[in-house]
């Protein structure tokens, strides 16, 4: 990374990146995490799920918020990828409490997506954006360059646009959809440039006499779980594929333009990824390093994002998903005992000192409730397309245990330790992930056929 600080500006906001920007961002983040470690206090003692949810929504979508974030200690940094991984149901009317809640969500989502689009226009496509005061933002890549930042931005934009298609009586939904169309028209050229640049960065990878295209053949690219810093990961490449598909669906880029860069159409590109990562009969987490036992070769983040890589329409694709899922279900090391809480992996690779002091070991022996929710949702996808109930009971068990943990710990947790407790490192007390809560409610309604919470708002 260059040691100088480069400046790009658009409208009133300025975006910086480079060595100096990274140094300043790290200082700001360190101060924030230390402040969280010593100063944050719990301000409520709710235990009922409805009270916890109402408090979470009031916190997540407060009118004083400048950007949609999960909650402390992350409130001082913005993560574009989260709109794909963690916030896909912010505007699900079944999760909205009342008209005021709808307005706050729509406005905060619009404000957040616009800022991210301004960053794309300024050519700052990074994993993290740290506000530095007075309309100044620092673009930082932690661990490695992102594979899913554009995906998150497209997801936020897509959610705005599709708001008008949801069955809802809230006026804020149609207004948000209109704003989304305006943003798409205004920033479509910038997004197209960024997507085509991502396509041009794919690297050739030869295996078994065939030539594949990977985003991380020679160097790591980060995704939502990025502390392993591995190359040739399934999830990073699945994110890139999904970015291309969503770009085509939104009319930002044509498939023919992508085909000229990739040398193959998107159907073949996906088929290649499945063949490469699934040649053992299940989806291997990473090709980096020697092959290990099947259970140690897979990770929970293979479920990818909502409406992402897995569409389950192909029989062979469903077979790969089922084989990988069955490996996870059958391996005791993937599960917190006596629960349906699944850990990210069976082992805890590269758990360095920084993970014990400051940063969560995202890729190791911890449970992400939100990844468990996506695991449940992919199971329901499988059952829907296969016409059976293979995984519905397991999906319901996952959601039931997340509800229990939410009530025990006083909110929807970002992480849960392998012993079922709040995840804690010395400087990381454990975030209550307010903004991720709606996704849980959406998938609960799908799994059980009835909403977990109902709102008496006059609808």
XYZ file of C-alpha atoms in Angstrom:
459
model
C 0.000 0.000 0.000
C 1.278 3.466 -0.804
C 2.595 5.481 2.112
C 0.949 8.689 0.935
C -2.644 9.682 1.560
C -4.641 10.065 -1.651
C -7.691 12.319 -1.716
C -10.855 11.936 -3.736
C -13.939 14.012 -3.261
C -17.549 14.115 -4.359
C -20.102 16.639 -3.237
C -19.501 17.462 0.416
C -17.786 14.184 1.330
C -14.121 13.371 0.953
C -12.643 9.892 0.911
C -9.029 9.098 1.765
C -6.990 5.947 1.399
C -3.353 4.984 1.633
C -0.829 4.339 4.372
C -1.517 7.535 6.302
C -5.272 6.980 6.128
C -4.834 3.430 7.390
C -2.723 4.614 10.320
C -5.311 7.213 11.347
C -8.158 4.699 10.940
C -6.352 2.167 13.116
C -5.876 4.766 15.840
C -9.557 5.730 15.714
C -10.617 2.091 15.855
C -8.257 1.323 18.733
C -9.651 4.233 20.739
C -13.192 3.088 19.990
C -12.556 -0.501 21.050
C -10.794 0.598 24.229
C -13.669 2.925 25.014
C -16.078 0.054 24.467
C -13.955 -2.163 26.717
C -13.930 0.187 29.682
C -16.953 2.457 29.306
C -19.875 0.606 27.730
C -22.623 -0.346 30.138
C -25.849 -2.238 29.499
C -28.743 0.198 29.788
C -31.618 -2.265 29.922
C -32.588 -5.530 31.560
C -35.206 -6.908 29.186
C -35.692 -10.639 28.803
C -38.881 -10.927 26.721
C -38.143 -11.261 23.001
C -40.601 -8.479 22.056
C -39.008 -5.993 24.469
C -35.525 -6.923 23.288
C -36.546 -6.475 19.671
C -38.192 -3.100 20.249
C -35.135 -1.835 22.113
C -32.871 -3.136 19.334
C -34.848 -1.433 16.598
C -34.938 1.840 18.514
C -31.149 1.621 18.815
C -30.367 0.402 15.314
C -32.540 2.941 13.518
C -32.274 5.917 15.814
C -32.772 9.258 14.051
C -29.363 10.272 15.407
C -27.541 7.526 13.499
C -25.532 8.558 10.439
C -25.107 5.069 8.997
C -26.550 1.600 9.477
C -24.183 -0.397 11.700
C -24.513 -3.439 13.925
C -23.846 -1.743 17.247
C -20.928 -1.229 19.646
C -18.025 -1.648 19.256
C -18.482 -1.269 15.495
C -20.451 1.966 15.497
C -17.407 4.008 14.498
C -16.800 2.088 11.264
C -18.967 1.325 8.246
C -18.841 -2.064 6.536
C -20.310 -2.100 3.009
C -20.396 -5.913 2.898
C -22.904 -6.030 5.747
C -25.773 -5.020 3.474
C -25.393 -8.352 1.679
C -24.433 -10.607 4.560
C -26.402 -9.201 7.473
C -28.996 -6.580 6.491
C -31.093 -8.057 3.656
C -34.414 -7.719 5.478
C -34.232 -4.235 6.947
C -37.355 -3.357 4.935
C -39.302 -6.585 5.465
C -42.703 -5.266 6.539
C -43.214 -8.262 8.859
C -40.268 -7.025 10.937
C -41.296 -3.338 11.015
C -43.027 -2.253 14.206
C -44.953 0.809 13.001
C -44.954 3.641 10.449
C -42.349 5.607 12.364
C -40.042 2.605 12.420
C -40.516 2.229 8.649
C -39.565 5.862 8.025
C -36.457 5.630 10.179
C -35.296 2.436 8.468
C -35.896 3.746 4.952
C -34.116 7.024 5.603
C -31.110 5.441 7.273
C -30.790 2.846 4.521
C -30.947 5.530 1.826
C -28.372 7.689 3.613
C -26.036 4.710 4.047
C -26.295 3.461 0.471
C -25.747 6.945 -0.944
C -22.535 7.325 1.051
C -21.269 3.961 -0.206
C -22.093 4.923 -3.782
C -20.162 8.160 -3.339
C -17.206 6.071 -2.177
C -17.472 3.937 -5.337
C -17.516 7.100 -7.453
C -14.360 8.203 -5.643
C -12.824 4.781 -6.442
C -12.656 3.849 -2.753
C -13.884 0.246 -2.722
C -12.609 -1.078 0.591
C -13.714 -3.442 3.330
C -14.150 -0.639 5.873
C -14.979 3.060 5.875
C -14.043 4.950 9.034
C -15.591 8.409 9.527
C -12.997 10.999 10.499
C -15.265 14.007 11.066
C -16.751 16.816 8.913
C -17.627 14.667 5.911
C -14.235 12.967 5.766
C -13.967 9.185 5.474
C -11.025 6.804 5.519
C -11.148 3.745 3.287
C -9.284 0.808 4.837
C -8.696 -2.805 3.891
C -8.249 -4.987 6.949
C -6.316 -8.187 6.203
C -6.761 -8.023 2.414
C -8.698 -6.458 -0.426
C -12.433 -7.213 -0.444
C -14.357 -9.642 -2.582
C -17.768 -8.649 -1.246
C -17.817 -4.855 -0.856
C -19.488 -4.239 -4.219
C -21.855 -7.087 -3.429
C -22.931 -5.318 -0.245
C -23.467 -2.029 -2.037
C -25.567 -3.725 -4.708
C -27.540 -5.512 -1.982
C -28.373 -2.252 -0.252
C -29.415 -0.663 -3.518
C -31.404 -3.725 -4.517
C -33.240 -3.742 -1.193
C -34.262 -0.127 -1.672
C -35.545 -0.748 -5.188
C -37.470 -3.884 -4.209
C -39.127 -2.124 -1.259
C -41.979 -1.060 -3.526
C -42.635 -4.703 -4.430
C -43.144 -5.816 -0.824
C -46.680 -6.156 0.457
C -46.857 -3.184 2.793
C -49.097 -0.261 3.598
C -46.176 1.892 4.701
C -45.681 4.920 2.458
C -41.994 4.919 3.353
C -41.537 1.719 1.332
C -42.640 3.220 -1.976
C -40.650 6.377 -1.255
C -37.555 4.291 -0.561
C -38.056 2.371 -3.810
C -38.270 5.650 -5.740
C -35.071 6.876 -4.082
C -33.385 3.590 -4.997
C -34.252 3.996 -8.668
C -32.858 7.524 -8.613
C -29.618 6.345 -7.012
C -29.283 3.529 -9.556
C -29.675 5.996 -12.412
C -27.194 8.436 -10.874
C -24.449 5.962 -9.989
C -24.934 3.206 -12.561
C -21.869 4.251 -14.538
C -19.666 4.225 -11.453
C -20.920 0.797 -10.441
C -20.371 -0.557 -13.937
C -16.782 0.662 -13.928
C -16.160 -0.979 -10.551
C -17.781 -4.294 -11.551
C -15.820 -4.520 -14.797
C -12.639 -3.710 -12.879
C -13.403 -6.575 -10.489
C -13.925 -8.901 -13.454
C -10.605 -7.836 -14.978
C -8.803 -8.663 -11.714
C -9.702 -12.363 -11.788
C -6.665 -14.601 -11.993
C -6.042 -17.803 -13.886
C -5.797 -20.988 -11.831
C -4.922 -24.327 -13.420
C -6.068 -27.587 -11.869
C -6.725 -31.069 -13.256
C -5.901 -29.914 -16.780
C -8.541 -27.157 -16.719
C -8.231 -23.390 -16.420
C -10.362 -21.656 -13.792
C -10.803 -18.026 -12.822
C -10.435 -17.046 -9.166
C -10.393 -13.686 -7.446
C -7.755 -14.915 -4.986
C -5.556 -17.385 -6.855
C -2.316 -15.638 -5.874
C -3.300 -13.420 -2.939
C -6.112 -13.418 -0.348
C -9.313 -11.440 -0.790
C -11.464 -10.852 2.245
C -15.110 -11.707 2.798
C -17.322 -11.546 5.877
C -15.045 -13.984 7.716
C -11.593 -12.849 6.740
C -9.154 -13.425 9.593
C -7.643 -16.548 8.062
C -6.230 -14.496 5.172
C -6.312 -17.578 2.937
C -6.180 -17.770 -0.806
C -8.540 -19.702 -3.058
C -11.550 -19.600 -0.766
C -14.968 -20.689 -1.886
C -16.834 -17.859 -0.188
C -14.753 -15.074 -1.732
C -15.281 -16.431 -5.223
C -18.975 -17.086 -4.589
C -19.289 -13.418 -3.599
C -17.677 -12.276 -6.851
C -19.980 -14.486 -8.917
C -23.014 -13.105 -7.085
C -21.795 -9.548 -7.660
C -21.765 -10.190 -11.394
C -25.219 -11.773 -11.348
C -26.750 -8.907 -9.359
C -25.032 -6.364 -11.599
C -26.712 -7.956 -14.609
C -30.087 -8.185 -12.852
C -29.986 -4.494 -11.953
C -29.121 -3.555 -15.538
C -25.777 -2.063 -14.517
C -23.672 -4.295 -16.746
C -24.542 -6.713 -19.540
C -23.593 -10.354 -19.434
C -21.943 -9.998 -22.851
C -19.542 -7.410 -21.400
C -18.666 -9.755 -18.580
C -18.305 -12.671 -20.972
C -15.708 -10.780 -23.003
C -13.613 -10.313 -19.869
C -14.188 -13.747 -18.373
C -14.005 -15.758 -21.577
C -17.125 -17.656 -20.518
C -20.729 -16.925 -19.618
C -21.918 -16.737 -16.024
C -23.515 -20.183 -16.112
C -20.172 -21.748 -17.058
C -18.322 -19.566 -14.565
C -20.508 -20.887 -11.733
C -20.269 -24.456 -13.008
C -16.477 -24.152 -12.934
C -16.487 -22.963 -9.324
C -18.717 -25.848 -8.247
C -16.501 -28.362 -10.026
C -13.306 -26.894 -8.544
C -14.438 -26.517 -4.935
C -16.783 -29.508 -4.955
C -14.618 -32.157 -6.575
C -14.517 -34.114 -3.299
C -18.299 -34.378 -3.300
C -18.741 -31.454 -0.895
C -17.810 -27.756 -0.926
C -14.287 -27.355 0.344
C -13.737 -24.104 2.241
C -10.353 -23.325 0.683
C -7.903 -24.815 -1.787
C -5.018 -23.103 0.008
C -2.885 -25.654 1.806
C -3.028 -29.460 1.965
C -6.295 -31.316 1.912
C -7.497 -32.452 5.332
C -10.380 -34.539 6.633
C -13.752 -33.646 5.084
C -15.120 -32.097 8.290
C -11.980 -29.971 8.681
C -12.161 -28.854 5.048
C -15.554 -27.152 5.234
C -16.794 -24.001 6.980
C -20.237 -22.643 7.762
C -19.791 -19.557 5.591
C -20.285 -21.754 2.522
C -23.978 -20.839 2.822
C -23.085 -17.492 1.205
C -25.580 -14.607 1.198
C -29.357 -14.316 0.846
C -30.315 -14.892 -2.815
C -26.626 -15.351 -3.513
C -24.610 -18.202 -4.969
C -26.987 -21.046 -4.108
C -30.207 -21.005 -6.118
C -30.886 -24.767 -5.659
C -32.487 -25.080 -9.088
C -29.978 -27.683 -10.305
C -29.984 -31.251 -8.972
C -26.194 -31.509 -8.835
C -25.983 -28.186 -6.990
C -28.474 -29.395 -4.410
C -26.458 -32.593 -3.992
C -23.296 -30.601 -3.219
C -25.155 -28.409 -0.759
C -26.709 -31.428 0.970
C -23.388 -33.267 1.222
C -21.684 -30.225 2.783
C -24.604 -29.626 5.124
C -24.647 -33.251 6.237
C -20.915 -33.086 7.041
C -21.528 -30.129 9.330
C -24.576 -31.689 10.983
C -22.769 -34.961 11.650
C -19.584 -33.480 13.128
C -19.855 -32.780 16.890
C -17.014 -30.227 16.707
C -19.274 -27.959 14.652
C -21.899 -27.680 17.363
C -22.185 -26.094 20.801
C -23.173 -29.131 22.925
C -26.893 -29.776 23.365
C -27.830 -26.983 20.937
C -28.356 -26.232 17.269
C -25.731 -23.465 17.432
C -23.211 -24.237 14.703
C -19.645 -22.941 14.859
C -17.859 -21.471 11.864
C -15.435 -24.367 11.598
C -14.456 -27.626 13.254
C -10.984 -26.310 14.071
C -9.594 -22.965 15.189
C -6.936 -22.114 12.600
C -4.449 -19.275 12.993
C -5.795 -18.001 16.285
C -3.098 -15.379 16.718
C -2.452 -13.168 19.710
C -4.455 -10.268 18.240
C -7.534 -12.506 18.148
C -7.199 -13.152 21.881
C -6.629 -9.500 22.775
C -8.683 -7.407 20.400
C -10.351 -9.060 17.433
C -12.842 -11.941 17.277
C -11.580 -15.162 15.719
C -14.315 -14.981 13.119
C -13.189 -18.028 11.209
C -12.677 -20.306 14.174
C -14.391 -21.771 17.193
C -17.188 -19.251 17.545
C -20.817 -19.179 16.485
C -22.230 -16.383 14.370
C -25.979 -16.308 14.986
C -26.426 -14.559 11.655
C -24.549 -17.311 9.779
C -26.736 -19.831 11.556
C -29.795 -17.929 10.322
C -28.468 -18.111 6.758
C -27.729 -21.816 7.237
C -31.362 -22.308 8.228
C -32.579 -20.253 5.272
C -30.501 -22.259 2.782
C -31.926 -25.438 4.304
C -35.411 -24.092 3.635
C -34.340 -23.233 0.084
C -33.205 -26.828 -0.386
C -36.482 -28.226 0.900
C -38.502 -25.862 -1.268
C -36.736 -26.866 -4.478
C -36.487 -30.566 -3.652
C -40.137 -30.770 -2.625
C -39.467 -32.363 0.767
C -38.852 -31.572 4.438
C -35.303 -32.832 4.768
C -33.965 -29.943 6.829
C -36.982 -28.012 8.108
C -36.805 -29.449 11.640
C -33.112 -28.594 11.864
C -33.755 -25.063 10.575
C -36.436 -24.604 13.208
C -34.053 -25.899 15.877
C -31.401 -23.366 14.845
C -33.842 -20.479 15.098
C -35.308 -21.686 18.389
C -31.862 -21.837 19.999
C -30.966 -18.380 18.689
C -34.134 -17.035 20.266
C -33.176 -18.664 23.562
C -29.654 -17.204 23.433
C -31.078 -13.773 22.591
C -33.293 -13.837 25.662
C -30.535 -15.183 27.921
C -27.866 -12.715 26.788
C -30.169 -9.698 26.542
C -30.102 -9.125 22.802
C -29.187 -10.581 19.431
C -25.482 -11.344 19.755
C -22.882 -10.845 17.067
C -20.910 -13.847 18.273
C -21.352 -16.655 20.773
C -18.390 -18.577 22.172
C -17.938 -22.291 21.638
C -19.269 -22.818 25.178
C -22.482 -20.937 24.417
C -21.508 -17.768 26.270
C -21.145 -14.181 25.102
C -18.056 -13.944 22.926
C -15.359 -11.907 24.654
C -11.753 -11.009 24.059
C -9.882 -8.581 26.296
C -10.839 -5.533 24.205
C -14.007 -6.915 22.649
C -16.845 -7.240 25.137
C -19.249 -8.617 22.545
C -21.568 -6.590 20.375
C -25.347 -6.749 20.606
C -26.058 -6.908 16.893
C -29.186 -4.776 16.730
C -29.330 -4.375 12.948
C -29.135 -8.107 12.279
C -32.275 -8.853 14.283
C -34.831 -8.304 11.430
C -33.201 -11.012 9.324
C -33.790 -13.496 12.138
C -37.486 -12.583 12.280
C -37.844 -12.950 8.502
C -36.376 -16.453 8.429
C -38.322 -17.453 11.553
C -41.570 -16.591 9.768
C -40.514 -18.677 6.801
C -39.479 -21.687 8.898
C -42.532 -21.757 11.160
C -45.114 -20.324 8.782
C -46.128 -17.653 11.299
C -44.433 -14.477 12.566
C -42.552 -14.635 15.841
C -43.795 -11.133 16.740
C -46.888 -9.248 15.671
C -47.305 -5.487 15.787
C -50.594 -3.780 16.516
C -50.022 -0.744 14.309
C -53.426 -0.414 12.723
C -52.576 -2.152 9.475
